[in-house]
Short mmCIF file of C-alpha atoms in Angstrom, two decimals:
data_model
loop_
_atom_site.label_atom_id
_atom_site.label_comp_id
_atom_site.label_asym_id
_atom_site.label_seq_id
_atom_site.Cartn_x
_atom_site.Cartn_y
_atom_site.Cartn_z
CA MET S 10 2.49 68.23 154.92
CA GLN S 11 0.06 70.61 156.58
CA LEU S 12 -2.27 69.35 159.27
CA GLY S 13 -5.80 70.72 159.44
CA ALA S 14 -7.11 72.21 162.67
CA SER S 15 -10.55 70.67 162.32
CA GLN S 16 -12.29 67.99 160.32
CA HIS S 17 -15.68 67.67 158.70
CA SER S 18 -17.26 64.87 156.69
CA VAL S 19 -18.37 65.37 153.11
CA LEU S 20 -20.27 62.78 151.12
CA CYS S 21 -18.26 61.21 148.32
CA GLY S 22 -20.86 59.06 146.62
CA ARG S 23 -21.91 56.85 149.54
CA LYS S 24 -18.59 57.08 151.38
CA GLN S 25 -17.21 59.85 153.54
CA LEU S 26 -14.15 61.96 152.92
CA ARG S 27 -12.45 63.64 155.87
CA THR S 28 -11.52 67.21 155.07
CA GLY S 29 -10.59 70.42 156.78
CA LYS S 30 -13.80 72.07 155.47
CA PRO S 31 -16.66 71.18 153.15
CA LEU S 32 -15.29 71.06 149.61
CA SER S 33 -18.35 70.57 147.43
CA ARG S 34 -22.06 70.04 147.27
CA LEU S 35 -23.09 67.06 145.22
CA ARG S 36 -26.38 67.58 143.43
CA GLU S 37 -29.23 65.22 144.20
CA GLN S 38 -29.77 62.85 141.32
CA PRO S 39 -33.22 61.49 140.40
CA GLN S 40 -33.74 58.00 141.77
CA VAL S 41 -35.98 56.64 139.01
CA ARG S 42 -35.26 52.95 138.59
CA THR S 43 -36.82 49.94 136.95
CA ARG S 44 -36.35 46.28 137.78
CA LYS S 45 -34.50 45.82 134.52
CA VAL S 46 -32.06 48.64 135.20
CA LYS S 47 -31.46 47.46 138.76
CA SER S 48 -30.70 43.99 137.50
CA GLN S 49 -28.31 45.31 134.84
CA VAL S 50 -26.48 47.48 137.35
CA ARG S 51 -26.21 44.63 139.86
CA ARG S 52 -24.80 42.20 137.28
CA LYS S 53 -22.25 44.77 136.07
CA GLN S 54 -21.17 45.63 139.61
CA ASN S 55 -20.70 41.99 140.54
CA ARG S 56 -18.55 41.45 137.46
CA SER S 57 -16.49 44.56 138.17
CA THR S 58 -15.99 43.52 141.78
CA ALA S 59 -14.63 40.15 140.69
CA ILE S 60 -12.19 41.77 138.27
CA HIS S 61 -10.83 44.30 140.73
CA THR S 62 -10.72 41.88 143.65
CA LYS S 63 -7.89 40.13 141.81
CA ALA S 64 -6.23 43.37 140.74
CA THR S 65 -6.24 44.87 144.21
CA ALA S 66 -5.06 41.64 145.79
CA GLU S 67 -2.10 41.63 143.41
CA ALA S 68 -1.49 45.27 144.30
CA ALA S 69 -1.27 44.38 147.97
CA THR S 70 1.51 41.91 147.22
CA GLU S 71 3.40 44.26 144.92
CA ALA S 72 3.12 47.15 147.38
CA ARG S 73 5.81 45.64 149.60
CA PRO S 74 8.95 46.43 147.60
CA SER S 75 12.58 45.81 148.23
CA GLY S 76 14.11 49.10 149.33
CA LEU S 77 16.64 50.86 151.46
CA THR S 78 14.40 51.53 154.47
CA PRO S 79 12.64 49.36 157.09
CA PHE S 80 9.28 50.32 155.59
CA ALA S 81 9.86 47.95 152.67
CA ALA S 82 8.97 44.96 154.86
CA VAL S 83 5.99 46.47 156.68
CA ARG S 84 2.99 44.14 157.01
CA SER S 85 0.98 45.73 159.81
CA GLU S 86 0.07 49.09 161.31
CA GLU S 87 2.19 48.32 164.37
CA GLU S 88 5.23 47.64 162.20
CA PHE S 89 4.63 50.83 160.19
CA PHE S 90 4.55 53.15 163.18
CA GLY S 91 7.37 51.24 164.85
CA ALA S 92 9.60 51.88 161.83
CA LEU S 93 8.48 55.51 161.74
CA GLN S 94 9.32 56.06 165.41
CA LYS S 95 12.73 54.41 165.06
CA GLY S 96 13.55 56.65 162.13
CA VAL S 97 12.67 59.76 164.11
CA ASP S 98 14.49 58.57 167.26
CA SER S 99 17.65 57.86 165.26
CA GLY S 100 17.56 61.30 163.68
CA LYS S 101 17.35 59.86 160.17
CA LEU S 102 13.83 61.20 159.63
CA PRO S 103 12.61 64.73 160.35
CA LYS S 104 10.37 64.74 163.44
CA PRO S 105 7.46 66.63 161.77
CA LEU S 106 7.09 63.77 159.30
CA TYR S 107 5.79 61.49 162.05
CA ALA S 108 2.65 63.57 162.57
CA ALA S 109 2.24 64.07 158.83
CA PHE S 110 2.45 60.37 158.03
CA GLU S 111 0.27 59.48 161.01
CA ASP S 112 -2.46 61.74 159.63
CA PHE S 113 -2.04 60.40 156.10
CA TYR S 114 -2.08 56.79 157.31
CA ASN S 115 -5.24 57.18 159.39
CA ASN S 116 -7.05 59.06 156.63
CA TYR S 117 -6.11 56.44 154.02
CA LYS S 118 -7.03 53.60 156.39
CA GLN S 119 -10.50 55.05 156.91
CA THR S 120 -10.98 55.43 153.16
CA VAL S 121 -9.95 51.87 152.33
CA LEU S 122 -11.72 50.10 155.18
CA GLU S 123 -14.98 51.98 154.55
CA SER S 124 -14.89 51.19 150.83
CA ASP S 125 -16.82 48.31 149.28
CA ALA S 126 -13.67 46.78 147.81
CA PRO S 127 -13.80 43.08 148.81
CA ASP S 128 -10.09 42.80 149.59
CA ALA S 129 -9.87 45.96 151.71
CA SER S 130 -8.01 45.08 154.90
CA PRO S 131 -5.69 46.58 157.53
CA GLU S 132 -2.84 44.55 155.99
CA LEU S 133 -3.45 46.10 152.56
CA VAL S 134 -3.39 49.57 154.13
CA ALA S 135 -0.13 48.81 155.92
CA ARG S 136 1.57 47.42 152.83
CA VAL S 137 0.55 50.27 150.54
CA MET S 138 1.48 52.91 153.12
CA GLY S 139 4.72 51.05 153.80
CA SER S 140 5.64 51.25 150.12
CA ILE S 141 4.85 54.99 150.06
CA ALA S 142 6.95 55.66 153.16
CA ASP S 143 9.78 53.50 151.80
CA ARG S 144 9.95 55.39 148.51
CA THR S 145 9.50 58.78 150.18
CA PHE S 146 12.26 58.27 152.71
CA ASN S 147 14.47 56.72 150.06
CA GLN S 148 14.54 60.22 148.55
CA PHE S 149 16.25 61.48 151.72
CA LEU S 150 18.94 58.82 151.26
CA ASP S 151 19.31 59.01 147.49
CA PRO S 152 17.52 62.09 146.09
CA TYR S 153 16.45 61.95 142.46
CA THR S 154 16.79 65.01 140.24
CA PHE S 155 14.32 65.22 137.38
CA PRO S 156 15.74 66.15 133.96
CA SER S 157 13.78 68.38 131.60
CA TYR S 158 12.40 65.25 129.93
CA HIS S 159 11.94 62.39 132.37
CA THR S 160 11.01 58.89 131.21
CA ARG S 161 9.29 56.62 133.70
CA LEU S 162 11.52 54.44 135.86
CA LEU S 163 10.71 50.72 135.78
CA GLU S 164 14.06 49.27 136.93
CA PRO S 165 15.48 48.33 139.34
CA TYR S 166 12.27 49.52 141.01
CA ASP S 167 8.96 49.76 139.12
CA TYR S 168 7.65 53.20 140.07
CA TYR S 169 4.77 52.88 137.61
CA LYS S 170 3.28 49.86 139.40
CA PHE S 171 3.96 51.56 142.71
CA GLY S 172 1.74 54.49 141.73
CA GLN S 173 -0.95 52.30 140.20
CA ASN S 174 -1.19 50.15 143.32
CA TYR S 175 -1.99 53.18 145.46
CA VAL S 176 -4.48 54.91 143.17
CA ARG S 177 -6.30 51.64 142.43
CA THR S 178 -7.41 51.37 146.07
CA LEU S 179 -9.14 54.78 145.86
CA ILE S 180 -11.23 54.20 142.73
CA ASN S 181 -14.77 52.87 142.81
CA PHE S 182 -14.71 51.15 139.43
CA ASN S 183 -18.44 50.42 139.58
CA LYS S 184 -19.14 54.14 139.33
CA SER S 185 -16.22 55.17 137.10
CA VAL S 186 -16.63 55.83 133.37
CA VAL S 187 -14.82 56.67 130.15
CA GLY S 188 -16.66 59.07 127.86
CA HIS S 189 -16.50 58.62 124.08
CA LEU S 190 -14.15 55.63 124.05
CA GLU S 191 -14.13 55.74 120.24
CA ARG S 192 -12.32 59.09 120.41
CA PHE S 193 -9.54 57.57 122.53
CA GLU S 194 -9.27 54.82 119.91
CA LYS S 195 -9.00 57.52 117.24
CA ILE S 196 -6.11 59.10 119.12
CA GLN S 197 -4.30 55.76 119.14
CA GLU S 198 -4.75 55.59 115.36
CA GLN S 199 -3.31 59.09 114.98
CA LEU S 200 -0.28 58.16 117.09
CA ASP S 201 0.24 54.96 115.13
CA ALA S 202 0.32 57.08 111.96
CA GLY S 203 3.18 59.13 113.41
CA ASP S 204 1.08 62.16 114.30
CA ASN S 205 1.43 64.11 117.53
CA VAL S 206 -1.52 64.56 119.89
CA VAL S 207 -1.91 67.12 122.67
CA LEU S 208 -4.63 66.78 125.29
CA LEU S 209 -5.85 70.13 126.62
CA ALA S 210 -7.18 68.88 129.95
CA ASN S 211 -8.31 70.12 133.30
CA HIS S 212 -6.28 68.89 136.27
CA GLN S 213 -7.94 67.81 139.52
CA THR S 214 -5.66 65.75 141.75
CA GLU S 215 -2.21 64.29 142.13
CA ALA S 216 -3.84 60.96 141.27
CA ASP S 217 -4.83 62.05 137.73
CA PRO S 218 -2.09 60.09 135.90
CA GLY S 219 -3.05 56.97 137.83
CA VAL S 220 -6.73 57.46 137.07
CA TRP S 221 -5.97 57.90 133.36
CA ALA S 222 -3.89 54.73 133.23
CA LEU S 223 -6.24 52.55 135.28
CA LEU S 224 -9.28 53.46 133.18
CA LEU S 225 -7.49 52.78 129.88
CA GLU S 226 -4.82 50.15 130.53
CA LYS S 227 -6.92 47.12 129.56
CA LYS S 228 -8.43 48.49 126.34
CA LEU S 229 -5.68 50.90 125.22
CA PRO S 230 -2.50 49.97 127.12
CA ARG S 231 -0.15 52.18 125.10
CA LEU S 232 -2.26 55.27 125.76
CA ALA S 233 -2.11 54.37 129.44
CA THR S 234 1.67 54.17 129.63
CA GLU S 235 3.23 56.17 126.80
CA ILE S 236 1.59 59.52 127.56
CA ILE S 237 3.87 62.42 128.56
CA TYR S 238 2.64 64.84 131.22
CA VAL S 239 3.66 68.49 131.40
CA ALA S 240 4.50 68.69 135.11
CA GLY S 241 4.97 71.69 137.37
CA ASP S 242 7.14 72.45 140.40
CA ARG S 243 5.19 70.57 143.06
CA VAL S 244 5.09 67.32 141.12
CA VAL S 245 8.87 67.01 141.02
CA ALA S 246 9.79 68.72 144.31
CA ASP S 247 7.27 67.68 146.96
CA PRO S 248 8.80 64.73 148.90
CA LEU S 249 5.60 62.71 148.75
CA CYS S 250 4.92 63.50 145.08
CA LYS S 251 8.36 62.60 143.77
CA PRO S 252 8.13 58.78 143.94
CA PHE S 253 4.79 58.82 142.11
CA SER S 254 6.17 61.22 139.50
CA MET S 255 9.15 58.95 138.89
CA GLY S 256 6.77 56.38 137.39
CA ARG S 257 5.43 58.78 134.72
CA ASN S 258 6.86 60.34 131.57
CA LEU S 259 7.23 64.06 132.25
CA PHE S 260 8.17 67.35 130.64
CA CYS S 261 9.22 69.32 133.72
CA VAL S 262 8.37 73.03 133.81
CA HIS S 263 7.85 75.82 136.32
CA SER S 264 4.38 77.35 136.14
CA ARG S 265 3.76 81.07 135.94
CA LYS S 266 1.80 80.88 139.17
CA ARG S 267 4.92 79.87 141.10
CA MET S 268 7.62 81.61 139.10
CA ASP S 269 8.02 84.39 141.70
CA ASP S 270 7.55 82.31 144.86
CA ILE S 271 11.31 82.45 145.52
CA PRO S 272 12.65 85.52 143.65
CA GLU S 273 16.28 84.43 143.73
CA LEU S 274 15.38 81.22 141.87
CA LYS S 275 13.38 82.88 139.10
CA SER S 276 16.22 83.04 136.57
CA GLU S 277 17.10 79.40 137.20
CA LYS S 278 13.46 78.39 136.75
CA MET S 279 13.26 80.29 133.48
CA ALA S 280 16.40 78.53 132.25
CA THR S 281 14.88 75.16 133.15
CA ASN S 282 11.76 76.03 131.17
CA ARG S 283 13.85 76.89 128.12
CA ARG S 284 15.61 73.53 128.32
CA THR S 285 12.26 71.77 128.64
CA LEU S 286 10.88 73.56 125.60
CA GLY S 287 13.90 72.35 123.66
CA ALA S 288 13.25 68.80 124.81
CA MET S 289 9.60 69.08 123.80
CA VAL S 290 10.49 70.31 120.32
CA LYS S 291 12.94 67.43 119.92
CA GLU S 292 10.41 64.79 120.97
CA LEU S 293 7.56 66.22 118.90
CA SER S 294 9.82 66.28 115.84
CA LYS S 295 10.02 62.48 116.12
CA GLY S 296 6.23 62.20 115.84
CA GLY S 297 3.86 59.78 117.51
CA LYS S 298 3.90 61.61 120.85
CA LEU S 299 0.94 62.01 123.20
CA VAL S 300 1.23 64.99 125.55
CA TRP S 301 -1.09 66.00 128.37
CA ILE S 302 -1.04 69.63 129.47
CA ALA S 303 -3.27 71.44 131.96
CA PRO S 304 -3.61 74.92 130.40
CA SER S 305 -5.11 76.25 133.65
CA GLY S 306 -1.67 75.92 135.24
CA GLY S 307 -2.78 73.84 138.22
CA ARG S 308 -5.47 71.80 139.91
CA ASP S 309 -9.14 72.76 139.92
CA ARG S 310 -10.60 74.14 143.14
CA PRO S 311 -14.23 74.40 144.28
CA ASP S 312 -16.07 77.67 143.85
CA PRO S 313 -15.63 79.49 147.19
CA GLU S 314 -19.30 80.49 147.31
CA SER S 315 -21.22 77.57 145.82
CA GLY S 316 -18.76 74.77 146.57
CA ASP S 317 -19.26 73.44 143.04
CA TRP S 318 -16.39 71.99 141.03
CA LEU S 319 -15.72 72.95 137.41
CA PRO S 320 -12.55 73.05 135.30
CA HIS S 321 -10.61 76.26 135.78
CA GLN S 322 -10.22 78.69 132.89
CA TYR S 323 -7.43 77.85 130.43
CA ASP S 324 -4.46 80.15 129.82
CA PRO S 325 -4.35 81.26 126.15
CA GLY S 326 -0.55 81.35 126.30
CA ALA S 327 -0.34 77.67 127.21
CA VAL S 328 -2.76 76.62 124.48
CA GLU S 329 -0.97 78.73 121.88
CA LEU S 330 2.40 77.32 122.93
CA MET S 331 1.28 73.76 122.24
CA ARG S 332 -0.33 74.73 118.94
CA THR S 333 2.84 76.51 117.83
CA MET S 334 5.16 73.69 118.90
CA MET S 335 3.16 71.10 117.01
CA ALA S 336 3.12 73.32 113.93
CA LYS S 337 6.91 73.61 114.06
CA SER S 338 7.46 69.87 114.48
CA LYS S 339 6.70 69.21 110.78
CA LYS S 340 4.53 66.29 111.87
CA ALA S 341 0.75 66.32 111.74
CA GLY S 342 -0.66 67.49 115.07
CA HIS S 343 -4.02 67.22 116.81
CA LEU S 344 -5.52 69.17 119.72
CA TRP S 345 -8.15 67.37 121.81
CA PRO S 346 -9.99 68.96 124.77
CA MET S 347 -10.30 66.44 127.60
CA ALA S 348 -12.14 66.35 130.92
CA MET S 349 -10.83 64.64 134.05
CA TYR S 350 -13.12 63.93 137.01
CA SER S 351 -11.18 62.77 140.06
CA TRP S 352 -11.42 65.39 142.81
CA GLU S 353 -13.28 63.09 145.20
CA VAL S 354 -10.43 60.57 145.52
CA MET S 355 -7.70 63.03 146.49
CA PRO S 356 -8.92 66.65 146.70
CA PRO S 357 -6.35 69.45 146.73
CA PRO S 358 -6.33 72.17 149.40
CA ALA S 359 -9.18 74.63 148.98
CA SER S 360 -6.71 77.38 148.06
CA LEU S 361 -3.32 77.56 146.35
CA GLU S 362 -0.44 76.99 148.78
CA LYS S 363 3.11 78.16 148.22
CA ASN S 364 4.73 75.73 150.63
CA LEU S 365 5.43 72.12 149.76
CA GLY S 366 4.15 69.32 151.96
CA GLU S 367 0.39 69.80 151.80
CA ARG S 368 -1.95 67.57 153.74
CA ARG S 369 -3.09 64.47 151.81
CA LEU S 370 -6.79 63.63 152.03
CA THR S 371 -8.31 60.60 150.35
CA GLY S 372 -11.71 59.25 149.39
CA TYR S 373 -13.13 56.17 147.69
CA ALA S 374 -15.20 57.36 144.73
CA GLY S 375 -16.01 57.15 141.06
CA THR S 376 -13.71 58.81 138.52
CA GLY S 377 -13.88 59.55 134.82
CA ILE S 378 -12.17 60.81 131.67
CA SER S 379 -13.85 62.02 128.51
CA LEU S 380 -12.77 63.55 125.21
CA ALA S 381 -14.56 66.34 123.39
CA GLU S 382 -14.33 66.46 119.61
CA GLU S 383 -10.91 67.25 118.14
CA LEU S 384 -10.40 70.96 117.54
CA ASP S 385 -10.45 71.98 113.88
CA VAL S 386 -7.98 74.83 114.33
CA ASP S 387 -8.14 76.14 110.76
CA ALA S 388 -11.93 76.26 110.76
CA LEU S 389 -12.10 77.89 114.19
CA LEU S 390 -9.70 80.67 113.24
CA SER S 391 -10.75 81.15 109.63
CA GLY S 392 -12.79 84.26 110.39
CA ILE S 393 -10.05 86.00 112.37
CA ALA S 394 -7.23 87.83 110.59
CA PRO S 395 -3.72 86.38 111.11
CA ASP S 396 -2.48 89.65 112.62
CA GLN S 397 -5.14 89.50 115.36
CA LYS S 398 -3.04 87.11 117.42
CA GLN S 399 -4.67 87.75 120.77
CA GLU S 400 -8.17 87.22 119.39
CA ARG S 401 -7.10 84.00 117.67
CA GLN S 402 -5.52 82.64 120.84
CA GLN S 403 -8.57 83.53 122.93
CA LYS S 404 -10.95 81.91 120.44
CA LEU S 405 -9.03 78.64 120.44
CA THR S 406 -8.68 78.66 124.23
CA ASP S 407 -12.32 79.45 124.93
CA THR S 408 -13.47 76.72 122.58
CA ALA S 409 -11.21 74.14 124.24
CA TRP S 410 -12.23 75.15 127.76
CA LYS S 411 -15.97 75.20 127.06
CA ALA S 412 -15.74 71.75 125.48
CA THR S 413 -13.87 70.48 128.55
CA VAL S 414 -16.52 71.91 130.88
CA GLU S 415 -19.34 70.19 128.98
CA GLU S 416 -17.58 66.83 129.12
CA PHE S 417 -16.85 67.33 132.83
CA LYS S 418 -20.53 67.96 133.57
CA SER S 419 -21.47 64.86 131.60
CA LEU S 420 -18.95 62.78 133.56
CA SER S 421 -20.26 64.06 136.88
CA GLU S 422 -23.82 63.09 135.98
CA ALA S 423 -22.83 59.61 134.82
CA ILE S 424 -20.68 58.95 137.89
CA HIS S 425 -23.40 59.97 140.35
CA ASN S 426 -26.48 58.56 138.61
CA ASP S 427 -26.65 54.75 138.41
CA ASP S 428 -29.55 54.74 135.94
CA LEU S 429 -27.90 57.19 133.58
CA ARG S 430 -24.61 55.31 133.72
CA ALA S 431 -26.25 51.94 133.04
CA ASN S 432 -28.11 53.19 129.97
CA SER S 433 -25.61 55.66 128.53
CA ASN S 434 -24.48 55.30 124.93
CA VAL S 435 -21.67 57.79 125.58
CA HIS S 436 -20.04 56.42 128.71
CA SER S 437 -18.51 52.96 129.07
CA GLN S 438 -16.37 50.88 131.41
CA PRO S 439 -13.72 49.31 129.16
CA TRP S 440 -12.01 47.46 132.02
CA ARG S 441 -15.02 45.08 132.04
CA ASP S 442 -14.56 43.85 128.47
#
């Protein structure tokens, strides 16, 4: 992990996020309220608080797993740092990891204790961080190698719950939303019919899979857990990422952006990608598969001049690859543009970093997911000749990206405007039902 030289505070809703530099400017939202709206918002928030008080309390208990390191039994901050120091003193843990985990721990502690979650406590912080340290250092003892197609590991250790427990503590469910829930329900119908579905989505944080699952798991549990993510190098190689990745279904690939980072490994990376493509074809041929890909090739970053966040441009090659693979699967396929809003809970570094071990910053904030309308590929490309391949790819990609941007903007407005969120006929909070 990289440690920042300085720290600033940036508003994340009403809470503060410690960062190395200002990452965004949140637009002022109109504060027009009525007694009726205030009452509706208050009732909904009280109900949401009651629901997630229980969920987070259960998470605190589950966050103390059985494992191979002393961190598995951690119950307090003193015990956490005591175990960390012993590991370093014994030579079992690399010395730089002490400073890295100290920074991560303190940042996460500030986020949790300053949140309005009713069960936020120093003990919860210690248990969650203990579980993260336990699973991270377990990788030094028994490293896991990801295959081209990785299915989530639930036994003998439940890595899915492990990831959910951590991300849950960062989400302000009162401000979070799902846009166009009926479209998510339509996707479930398509999957049940044996069709394949590909989500063309922007990617914001390492917490995105957890956000997706937490916002959908009550209403659409199979969408929450059966989705397959197209994952890049960092997700399966970074020591802190690996345990979280082990709880998700993944197609493991090397992105173009990092293909030349280590020249001598380029041929091996290309071979891995070929194997992964074969695995994808095999799975899609079975039908009923839901795949999430970030055609931008990585996480969104703020505009360096304005500080504003928007989904990065999509790569036409990535979009065309998914369209082609679904066409070859001989199963009906569907392309859906999707927006993810999550940057406030776990923002990436302001710029792309080649080295693994980036600094982890956290915030307590609202999140959201929203689907644009399904792409009608035939209609979109009907006016472009088949031999104009580049123009066809660009048309499809631009349409998907623009739709994602519009949904992202809509999510941002709903998350940051209480009145709009309370009266929206587009955005909902299905975990309340």
